Amino acid sequence: MSFISGYIADFSSGVMITLELTVLGWGGALVLGTILTAMRVSPIRTLNAAAAAYVTVFRNIPLPVQMVLFVFGLPLLGIQYSLFASAAVVLVIYTAPFISETLRSGLNTISTGELEALRALGFGPRPAMQHLILPQAFGTVIQPLGNVLITMIKNTSVAALVGVADLTFATNKAAVDEAQPFLIFGGAAISYLVIGLLVGRLVSTLDRKAAFSR
Amino acid sequence: MPENTPRQPTEGDIVVELRAVEKHFGALHALRNINLRVKRGEVVVVLGPSGSGKSTMCRTINRLETIDSGEILVDGAPQPAEGKELFKFRTEVGMVFQSFNLFSNRTILDNITLAPRKILGQSKADAEGRARDLLDMVGIGSKANSYPAQLSGGQSQRAAIARALAMNPKVILFDEPTSALDPESTQDVLATMRQLAEGGTTMLVVTHEMSFAKSCADRIIFMADGAIIESADPETFFSAPNSERARSFLSSVH
């Protein structure tokens, strides 16, 4: 087991990269997913159609395919980002449709009566969305959004495929060097499990708080 | 009794006006040549059988229902068709619904302060102060931090009335405000409405509550088949209605 100490630095920087990808990917995907949701329920037909097309395309192409296309395809068009930035952007692009579809199911929990009351009080579509509809929709889909988040945390491992030195990349490197795949990947599995467990607890706490107002 | 109320509607000061309003729902002629004027401070009660167009007429005034032709004015200003002007127009027309339509995941206080803060731009402190006064006035001051699901029907409707009042509207439309309530809650809500009527609030009330119509209305509008059949003071309407339709309606509800 003494060989492990030689990889501690690699592992911890791998975990850090995984966490950074998670934070950036989730933040970006939340913003993009919310915009897509607002577009999906917009009365303007072109916005609606554009968002629906986006969801269809990016939800159905596997993440590794998108990752490779983005990292190796865009440079052919003269566009180049760092590997880390590329991985983060692809995670955002891929995860946003799942957030959008989850959030859209939360919109349906608002009754037509409440929507009518908003209109009668002088709310236009935008302030209605901003001040009541979206916050309420988020509150009702915390648990399913938590599932999307946990899936995304595991999806950060796809970044290793294109050479981002995340947890999976560091694990793979050590496993190849030491010919101890079971032990080393077992360690990585536990790391992912711990991250997922913590996030799951956080989501449940948030959900209990939101449940009070439901 | 109207003769006991301290206010007198000002002659010629029209808050709501409908001119030759027509509306169809497909083949159904829902509103036929509706002409109506509500004076400032006046309480107009709209009576009529189900399906006579009472609620539809009420809902056209803040454009929750669009009209096919005709004109609707509030305080002399024509109702805008859409956009920011319409949203602003709606802030001046309060509405109380049959099913309350409170925001279910907001506290009662938030229900009342949401529009004053976000639409009228009032500060949180101002909006909450006013909301608490209104809640005290409608008799549910202790419910400020409760959620709608924790209130009875009568309390919910009184909260909804407070929400409408918080916008300082020029007129409040009541669309069958007690039809979803038990008799006791109905009396609570009617008491609140009576209080508003006596305080000089301009009100258009669609209801089946004859007691309220008799005691609080300055004028009764009777509708049938999408048209206004009669417009009279309550005493005349209830004792000597002009039309056969009104006579048969009154005999069926008495």
PDB file of C-alpha atoms in Angstrom, chain B residues 15-254:
ATOM      1  CA  VAL B  15     -65.267  54.724 -12.706  1.00  0.00           C
ATOM      2  CA  VAL B  16     -66.232  51.805 -14.935  1.00  0.00           C
ATOM      3  CA  GLU B  17     -67.969  52.109 -18.255  1.00  0.00           C
ATOM      4  CA  LEU B  18     -68.894  49.413 -20.764  1.00  0.00           C
ATOM      5  CA  ARG B  19     -70.181  50.574 -24.150  1.00  0.00           C
ATOM      6  CA  ALA B  20     -71.912  48.209 -26.563  1.00  0.00           C
ATOM      7  CA  VAL B  21     -69.779  45.248 -25.464  1.00  0.00           C
ATOM      8  CA  GLU B  22     -70.237  42.038 -27.454  1.00  0.00           C
ATOM      9  CA  LYS B  23     -68.641  38.650 -26.903  1.00  0.00           C
ATOM     10  CA  HIS B  24     -69.039  35.171 -28.355  1.00  0.00           C
ATOM     11  CA  PHE B  25     -67.708  31.847 -27.112  1.00  0.00           C
ATOM     12  CA  GLY B  26     -67.845  30.004 -30.426  1.00  0.00           C
ATOM     13  CA  ALA B  27     -71.534  29.809 -31.293  1.00  0.00           C
ATOM     14  CA  LEU B  28     -72.629  31.085 -27.871  1.00  0.00           C
ATOM     15  CA  HIS B  29     -73.473  34.771 -27.755  1.00  0.00           C
ATOM     16  CA  ALA B  30     -72.075  35.366 -24.264  1.00  0.00           C
ATOM     17  CA  LEU B  31     -72.505  39.151 -24.022  1.00  0.00           C
ATOM     18  CA  ARG B  32     -75.082  41.110 -26.006  1.00  0.00           C
ATOM     19  CA  ASN B  33     -74.772  44.868 -26.322  1.00  0.00           C
ATOM     20  CA  ILE B  34     -73.698  45.430 -22.713  1.00  0.00           C
ATOM     21  CA  ASN B  35     -73.883  49.056 -21.590  1.00  0.00           C
ATOM     22  CA  LEU B  36     -73.022  49.713 -17.979  1.00  0.00           C
ATOM     23  CA  ARG B  37     -71.762  52.593 -15.881  1.00  0.00           C
ATOM     24  CA  VAL B  38     -70.482  52.298 -12.334  1.00  0.00           C
ATOM     25  CA  LYS B  39     -70.108  55.582 -10.459  1.00  0.00           C
ATOM     26  CA  ARG B  40     -67.384  56.290  -7.941  1.00  0.00           C
ATOM     27  CA  GLY B  41     -68.351  54.841  -4.575  1.00  0.00           C
ATOM     28  CA  GLU B  42     -71.234  52.900  -6.049  1.00  0.00           C
ATOM     29  CA  VAL B  43     -71.952  49.272  -5.198  1.00  0.00           C
ATOM     30  CA  VAL B  44     -73.451  47.494  -8.188  1.00  0.00           C
ATOM     31  CA  VAL B  45     -74.679  43.943  -7.681  1.00  0.00           C
ATOM     32  CA  VAL B  46     -75.115  41.734 -10.741  1.00  0.00           C
ATOM     33  CA  LEU B  47     -77.781  39.067 -10.450  1.00  0.00           C
ATOM     34  CA  GLY B  48     -79.030  36.489 -12.895  1.00  0.00           C
ATOM     35  CA  PRO B  49     -79.333  32.786 -13.555  1.00  0.00           C
ATOM     36  CA  SER B  50     -76.259  30.623 -14.191  1.00  0.00           C
ATOM     37  CA  GLY B  51     -74.896  31.063 -17.677  1.00  0.00           C
ATOM     38  CA  SER B  52     -76.380  34.537 -18.048  1.00  0.00           C
ATOM     39  CA  GLY B  53     -72.967  36.126 -18.642  1.00  0.00           C
ATOM     40  CA  LYS B  54     -72.498  37.765 -15.224  1.00  0.00           C
ATOM     41  CA  SER B  55     -69.026  36.367 -14.570  1.00  0.00           C
ATOM     42  CA  THR B  56     -67.966  36.843 -18.166  1.00  0.00           C
ATOM     43  CA  MET B  57     -68.946  40.502 -18.034  1.00  0.00           C
ATOM     44  CA  CYS B  58     -67.084  40.920 -14.755  1.00  0.00           C
ATOM     45  CA  ARG B  59     -63.961  39.314 -16.219  1.00  0.00           C
ATOM     46  CA  THR B  60     -63.958  41.498 -19.335  1.00  0.00           C
ATOM     47  CA  ILE B  61     -63.444  44.607 -17.214  1.00  0.00           C
ATOM     48  CA  ASN B  62     -59.802  43.740 -16.443  1.00  0.00           C
ATOM     49  CA  ARG B  63     -59.477  41.799 -19.690  1.00  0.00           C
ATOM     50  CA  LEU B  64     -59.210  38.341 -18.195  1.00  0.00           C
ATOM     51  CA  GLU B  65     -61.732  37.810 -20.991  1.00  0.00           C
ATOM     52  CA  THR B  66     -61.293  39.655 -24.282  1.00  0.00           C
ATOM     53  CA  ILE B  67     -64.267  41.193 -26.046  1.00  0.00           C
ATOM     54  CA  ASP B  68     -65.311  41.008 -29.708  1.00  0.00           C
ATOM     55  CA  SER B  69     -66.417  44.613 -29.983  1.00  0.00           C
ATOM     56  CA  GLY B  70     -67.399  47.590 -27.889  1.00  0.00           C
ATOM     57  CA  GLU B  71     -65.454  49.704 -25.443  1.00  0.00           C
ATOM     58  CA  ILE B  72     -64.413  49.389 -21.803  1.00  0.00           C
ATOM     59  CA  LEU B  73     -63.151  52.373 -19.829  1.00  0.00           C
ATOM     60  CA  VAL B  74     -61.869  52.633 -16.284  1.00  0.00           C
ATOM     61  CA  ASP B  75     -61.770  56.130 -14.857  1.00  0.00           C
ATOM     62  CA  GLY B  76     -62.146  57.472 -18.367  1.00  0.00           C
ATOM     63  CA  ALA B  77     -59.164  55.585 -19.774  1.00  0.00           C
ATOM     64  CA  PRO B  78     -59.844  53.008 -22.494  1.00  0.00           C
ATOM     65  CA  GLN B  79     -58.727  49.474 -21.692  1.00  0.00           C
ATOM     66  CA  PRO B  80     -55.443  48.735 -23.517  1.00  0.00           C
ATOM     67  CA  ALA B  81     -55.318  45.577 -25.632  1.00  0.00           C
ATOM     68  CA  GLU B  82     -51.980  44.255 -24.383  1.00  0.00           C
ATOM     69  CA  GLY B  83     -48.496  44.938 -23.077  1.00  0.00           C
ATOM     70  CA  LYS B  84     -47.265  47.207 -20.313  1.00  0.00           C
ATOM     71  CA  GLU B  85     -50.284  49.537 -20.577  1.00  0.00           C
ATOM     72  CA  LEU B  86     -52.623  46.604 -19.929  1.00  0.00           C
ATOM     73  CA  PHE B  87     -50.559  45.393 -16.948  1.00  0.00           C
ATOM     74  CA  LYS B  88     -50.689  48.881 -15.468  1.00  0.00           C
ATOM     75  CA  PHE B  89     -54.430  49.130 -16.182  1.00  0.00           C
ATOM     76  CA  ARG B  90     -54.990  45.889 -14.252  1.00  0.00           C
ATOM     77  CA  THR B  91     -53.286  47.263 -11.144  1.00  0.00           C
ATOM     78  CA  GLU B  92     -56.164  49.748 -10.939  1.00  0.00           C
ATOM     79  CA  VAL B  93     -58.871  47.100 -11.103  1.00  0.00           C
ATOM     80  CA  GLY B  94     -58.983  44.772  -8.100  1.00  0.00           C
ATOM     81  CA  MET B  95     -60.401  41.295  -8.462  1.00  0.00           C
ATOM     82  CA  VAL B  96     -61.701  38.739  -5.979  1.00  0.00           C
ATOM     83  CA  PHE B  97     -62.296  35.243  -7.317  1.00  0.00           C
ATOM     84  CA  GLN B  98     -64.717  32.508  -6.374  1.00  0.00           C
ATOM     85  CA  SER B  99     -61.847  30.120  -5.602  1.00  0.00           C
ATOM     86  CA  PHE B 100     -59.684  32.732  -3.771  1.00  0.00           C
ATOM     87  CA  ASN B 101     -56.621  31.966  -5.940  1.00  0.00           C
ATOM     88  CA  LEU B 102     -54.129  32.719  -3.187  1.00  0.00           C
ATOM     89  CA  PHE B 103     -50.498  31.858  -3.944  1.00  0.00           C
ATOM     90  CA  SER B 104     -50.303  28.501  -2.217  1.00  0.00           C
ATOM     91  CA  ASN B 105     -46.609  28.448  -1.311  1.00  0.00           C
ATOM     92  CA  ARG B 106     -46.467  31.999   0.030  1.00  0.00           C
ATOM     93  CA  THR B 107     -47.523  33.217   3.443  1.00  0.00           C
ATOM     94  CA  ILE B 108     -50.626  35.378   3.685  1.00  0.00           C
ATOM     95  CA  LEU B 109     -48.410  38.419   4.257  1.00  0.00           C
ATOM     96  CA  ASP B 110     -46.375  37.601   1.128  1.00  0.00           C
ATOM     97  CA  ASN B 111     -49.571  37.047  -0.846  1.00  0.00           C
ATOM     98  CA  ILE B 112     -50.644  40.578  -0.025  1.00  0.00           C
ATOM     99  CA  THR B 113     -47.284  42.346  -0.396  1.00  0.00           C
ATOM    100  CA  LEU B 114     -46.033  40.606  -3.573  1.00  0.00           C
ATOM    101  CA  ALA B 115     -47.745  42.866  -6.115  1.00  0.00           C
ATOM    102  CA  PRO B 116     -47.375  46.147  -4.167  1.00  0.00           C
ATOM    103  CA  ARG B 117     -43.632  45.464  -3.855  1.00  0.00           C
ATOM    104  CA  LYS B 118     -42.830  43.976  -7.252  1.00  0.00           C
ATOM    105  CA  ILE B 119     -45.326  45.854  -9.420  1.00  0.00           C
ATOM    106  CA  LEU B 120     -45.906  49.151  -7.612  1.00  0.00           C
ATOM    107  CA  GLY B 121     -42.353  49.298  -6.250  1.00  0.00           C
ATOM    108  CA  GLN B 122     -43.301  49.830  -2.599  1.00  0.00           C
ATOM    109  CA  SER B 123     -40.646  49.154   0.025  1.00  0.00           C
ATOM    110  CA  LYS B 124     -40.911  45.955   2.038  1.00  0.00           C
ATOM    111  CA  ALA B 125     -41.603  47.876   5.237  1.00  0.00           C
ATOM    112  CA  ASP B 126     -44.327  50.043   3.675  1.00  0.00           C
ATOM    113  CA  ALA B 127     -46.022  47.106   1.961  1.00  0.00           C
ATOM    114  CA  GLU B 128     -45.948  44.968   5.103  1.00  0.00           C
ATOM    115  CA  GLY B 129     -47.242  47.749   7.298  1.00  0.00           C
ATOM    116  CA  ARG B 130     -50.162  48.326   4.972  1.00  0.00           C
ATOM    117  CA  ALA B 131     -50.774  44.574   4.635  1.00  0.00           C
ATOM    118  CA  ARG B 132     -50.963  44.138   8.409  1.00  0.00           C
ATOM    119  CA  ASP B 133     -53.452  47.009   8.658  1.00  0.00           C
ATOM    120  CA  LEU B 134     -55.581  45.413   5.953  1.00  0.00           C
ATOM    121  CA  LEU B 135     -55.422  41.988   7.616  1.00  0.00           C
ATOM    122  CA  ASP B 136     -56.557  43.545  10.888  1.00  0.00           C
ATOM    123  CA  MET B 137     -59.341  45.289   9.037  1.00  0.00           C
ATOM    124  CA  VAL B 138     -60.660  42.044   7.497  1.00  0.00           C
ATOM    125  CA  GLY B 139     -60.265  40.322  10.868  1.00  0.00           C
ATOM    126  CA  ILE B 140     -57.414  37.879  10.231  1.00  0.00           C
ATOM    127  CA  GLY B 141     -54.481  39.829  11.612  1.00  0.00           C
ATOM    128  CA  SER B 142     -53.196  36.741  13.430  1.00  0.00           C
ATOM    129  CA  LYS B 143     -52.842  34.824  10.144  1.00  0.00           C
ATOM    130  CA  ALA B 144     -50.123  36.975   8.556  1.00  0.00           C
ATOM    131  CA  ASN B 145     -47.499  34.238   8.748  1.00  0.00           C
ATOM    132  CA  SER B 146     -49.790  31.325   7.936  1.00  0.00           C
ATOM    133  CA  TYR B 147     -49.940  29.598   4.558  1.00  0.00           C
ATOM    134  CA  PRO B 148     -53.189  29.522   2.554  1.00  0.00           C
ATOM    135  CA  ALA B 149     -53.679  25.814   3.255  1.00  0.00           C
ATOM    136  CA  GLN B 150     -53.858  26.617   6.980  1.00  0.00           C
ATOM    137  CA  LEU B 151     -56.815  29.000   6.540  1.00  0.00           C
ATOM    138  CA  SER B 152     -60.531  28.262   6.335  1.00  0.00           C
ATOM    139  CA  GLY B 153     -62.417  29.243   3.201  1.00  0.00           C
ATOM    140  CA  GLY B 154     -63.803  32.392   4.772  1.00  0.00           C
ATOM    141  CA  GLN B 155     -60.372  33.441   6.044  1.00  0.00           C
ATOM    142  CA  SER B 156     -58.861  32.729   2.616  1.00  0.00           C
ATOM    143  CA  GLN B 157     -61.411  34.903   0.871  1.00  0.00           C
ATOM    144  CA  ARG B 158     -60.873  37.725   3.338  1.00  0.00           C
ATOM    145  CA  ALA B 159     -57.119  37.434   2.696  1.00  0.00           C
ATOM    146  CA  ALA B 160     -57.860  37.639  -1.030  1.00  0.00           C
ATOM    147  CA  ILE B 161     -59.923  40.790  -0.439  1.00  0.00           C
ATOM    148  CA  ALA B 162     -57.001  42.278   1.503  1.00  0.00           C
ATOM    149  CA  ARG B 163     -54.703  41.373  -1.405  1.00  0.00           C
ATOM    150  CA  ALA B 164     -56.956  43.252  -3.825  1.00  0.00           C
ATOM    151  CA  LEU B 165     -57.222  46.261  -1.494  1.00  0.00           C
ATOM    152  CA  ALA B 166     -53.446  46.488  -1.085  1.00  0.00           C
ATOM    153  CA  MET B 167     -53.179  47.747  -4.666  1.00  0.00           C
ATOM    154  CA  ASN B 168     -55.510  50.690  -3.899  1.00  0.00           C
ATOM    155  CA  PRO B 169     -57.628  49.874  -6.942  1.00  0.00           C
ATOM    156  CA  LYS B 170     -60.234  52.269  -8.330  1.00  0.00           C
ATOM    157  CA  VAL B 171     -62.814  49.497  -8.342  1.00  0.00           C
ATOM    158  CA  ILE B 172     -62.961  45.938  -7.012  1.00  0.00           C
ATOM    159  CA  LEU B 173     -64.642  43.216  -9.017  1.00  0.00           C
ATOM    160  CA  PHE B 174     -66.114  40.356  -6.984  1.00  0.00           C
ATOM    161  CA  ASP B 175     -66.742  37.256  -9.096  1.00  0.00           C
ATOM    162  CA  GLU B 176     -69.087  35.112  -6.982  1.00  0.00           C
ATOM    163  CA  PRO B 177     -66.950  35.600  -3.863  1.00  0.00           C
ATOM    164  CA  THR B 178     -69.034  33.392  -1.575  1.00  0.00           C
ATOM    165  CA  SER B 179     -70.103  30.605  -3.939  1.00  0.00           C
ATOM    166  CA  ALA B 180     -67.395  28.237  -2.670  1.00  0.00           C
ATOM    167  CA  LEU B 181     -68.087  28.891   1.011  1.00  0.00           C
ATOM    168  CA  ASP B 182     -70.198  27.339   3.761  1.00  0.00           C
ATOM    169  CA  PRO B 183     -72.987  29.514   5.221  1.00  0.00           C
ATOM    170  CA  GLU B 184     -70.961  30.693   8.205  1.00  0.00           C
ATOM    171  CA  SER B 185     -67.909  31.683   6.148  1.00  0.00           C
ATOM    172  CA  THR B 186     -70.261  33.345   3.681  1.00  0.00           C
ATOM    173  CA  GLN B 187     -71.512  35.632   6.435  1.00  0.00           C
ATOM    174  CA  ASP B 188     -67.929  36.501   7.462  1.00  0.00           C
ATOM    175  CA  VAL B 189     -67.011  37.461   3.913  1.00  0.00           C
ATOM    176  CA  LEU B 190     -70.231  39.378   3.357  1.00  0.00           C
ATOM    177  CA  ALA B 191     -69.562  41.309   6.559  1.00  0.00           C
ATOM    178  CA  THR B 192     -66.171  42.321   5.203  1.00  0.00           C
ATOM    179  CA  MET B 193     -67.721  43.355   1.890  1.00  0.00           C
ATOM    180  CA  ARG B 194     -70.420  45.320   3.706  1.00  0.00           C
ATOM    181  CA  GLN B 195     -67.672  47.131   5.605  1.00  0.00           C
ATOM    182  CA  LEU B 196     -65.978  48.057   2.305  1.00  0.00           C
ATOM    183  CA  ALA B 197     -69.250  49.196   0.782  1.00  0.00           C
ATOM    184  CA  GLU B 198     -69.911  51.456   3.727  1.00  0.00           C
ATOM    185  CA  GLY B 199     -66.382  52.809   3.519  1.00  0.00           C
ATOM    186  CA  GLY B 200     -67.019  54.031  -0.018  1.00  0.00           C
ATOM    187  CA  THR B 201     -65.198  51.386  -2.081  1.00  0.00           C
ATOM    188  CA  THR B 202     -66.452  51.173  -5.653  1.00  0.00           C
ATOM    189  CA  MET B 203     -67.609  47.581  -6.118  1.00  0.00           C
ATOM    190  CA  LEU B 204     -69.077  45.426  -8.848  1.00  0.00           C
ATOM    191  CA  VAL B 205     -70.334  42.231  -7.247  1.00  0.00           C
ATOM    192  CA  VAL B 206     -71.504  39.137  -9.100  1.00  0.00           C
ATOM    193  CA  THR B 207     -73.345  37.051  -6.529  1.00  0.00           C
ATOM    194  CA  HIS B 208     -76.283  34.868  -5.653  1.00  0.00           C
ATOM    195  CA  GLU B 209     -76.526  36.364  -2.151  1.00  0.00           C
ATOM    196  CA  MET B 210     -79.870  38.155  -2.191  1.00  0.00           C
ATOM    197  CA  SER B 211     -79.420  39.430   1.363  1.00  0.00           C
ATOM    198  CA  PHE B 212     -76.251  41.241   0.367  1.00  0.00           C
ATOM    199  CA  ALA B 213     -77.908  42.600  -2.774  1.00  0.00           C
ATOM    200  CA  LYS B 214     -80.850  43.942  -0.779  1.00  0.00           C
ATOM    201  CA  SER B 215     -78.849  45.497   2.017  1.00  0.00           C
ATOM    202  CA  CYS B 216     -75.701  46.769   0.296  1.00  0.00           C
ATOM    203  CA  ALA B 217     -76.373  47.422  -3.373  1.00  0.00           C
ATOM    204  CA  ASP B 218     -76.946  50.922  -4.671  1.00  0.00           C
ATOM    205  CA  ARG B 219     -78.110  49.337  -7.878  1.00  0.00           C
ATOM    206  CA  ILE B 220     -79.045  45.885  -9.140  1.00  0.00           C
ATOM    207  CA  ILE B 221     -78.175  44.730 -12.633  1.00  0.00           C
ATOM    208  CA  PHE B 222     -80.170  41.737 -13.764  1.00  0.00           C
ATOM    209  CA  MET B 223     -78.741  39.680 -16.623  1.00  0.00           C
ATOM    210  CA  ALA B 224     -80.149  36.835 -18.674  1.00  0.00           C
ATOM    211  CA  ASP B 225     -78.871  35.206 -21.867  1.00  0.00           C
ATOM    212  CA  GLY B 226     -75.888  37.551 -22.062  1.00  0.00           C
ATOM    213  CA  ALA B 227     -77.901  40.756 -21.914  1.00  0.00           C
ATOM    214  CA  ILE B 228     -78.710  43.283 -19.204  1.00  0.00           C
ATOM    215  CA  ILE B 229     -82.470  42.995 -18.738  1.00  0.00           C
ATOM    216  CA  GLU B 230     -82.937  45.362 -15.824  1.00  0.00           C
ATOM    217  CA  SER B 231     -81.039  48.019 -13.941  1.00  0.00           C
ATOM    218  CA  ALA B 232     -82.785  49.357 -10.866  1.00  0.00           C
ATOM    219  CA  ASP B 233     -82.332  50.256  -7.225  1.00  0.00           C
ATOM    220  CA  PRO B 234     -82.736  47.190  -4.971  1.00  0.00           C
ATOM    221  CA  GLU B 235     -86.123  48.184  -3.568  1.00  0.00           C
ATOM    222  CA  THR B 236     -87.669  48.570  -7.010  1.00  0.00           C
ATOM    223  CA  PHE B 237     -86.005  45.460  -8.350  1.00  0.00           C
ATOM    224  CA  PHE B 238     -87.039  43.150  -5.530  1.00  0.00           C
ATOM    225  CA  SER B 239     -90.564  44.527  -5.055  1.00  0.00           C
ATOM    226  CA  ALA B 240     -91.580  45.370  -8.597  1.00  0.00           C
ATOM    227  CA  PRO B 241     -89.328  43.901 -11.285  1.00  0.00           C
ATOM    228  CA  ASN B 242     -90.209  44.987 -14.811  1.00  0.00           C
ATOM    229  CA  SER B 243     -89.485  41.845 -16.753  1.00  0.00           C
ATOM    230  CA  GLU B 244     -90.983  38.379 -16.719  1.00  0.00           C
ATOM    231  CA  ARG B 245     -87.414  36.950 -16.622  1.00  0.00           C
ATOM    232  CA  ALA B 246     -86.608  38.796 -13.418  1.00  0.00           C
ATOM    233  CA  ARG B 247     -89.938  37.837 -11.843  1.00  0.00           C
ATOM    234  CA  SER B 248     -89.374  34.135 -12.540  1.00  0.00           C
ATOM    235  CA  PHE B 249     -85.753  34.400 -11.337  1.00  0.00           C
ATOM    236  CA  LEU B 250     -86.818  36.032  -8.074  1.00  0.00           C
ATOM    237  CA  SER B 251     -89.594  33.525  -7.486  1.00  0.00           C
ATOM    238  CA  SER B 252     -87.109  30.681  -7.967  1.00  0.00           C
ATOM    239  CA  VAL B 253     -84.591  32.023  -5.451  1.00  0.00           C
ATOM    240  CA  HIS B 254     -87.077  33.032  -2.783  1.00  0.00           C
TER     241      HIS B 254
END
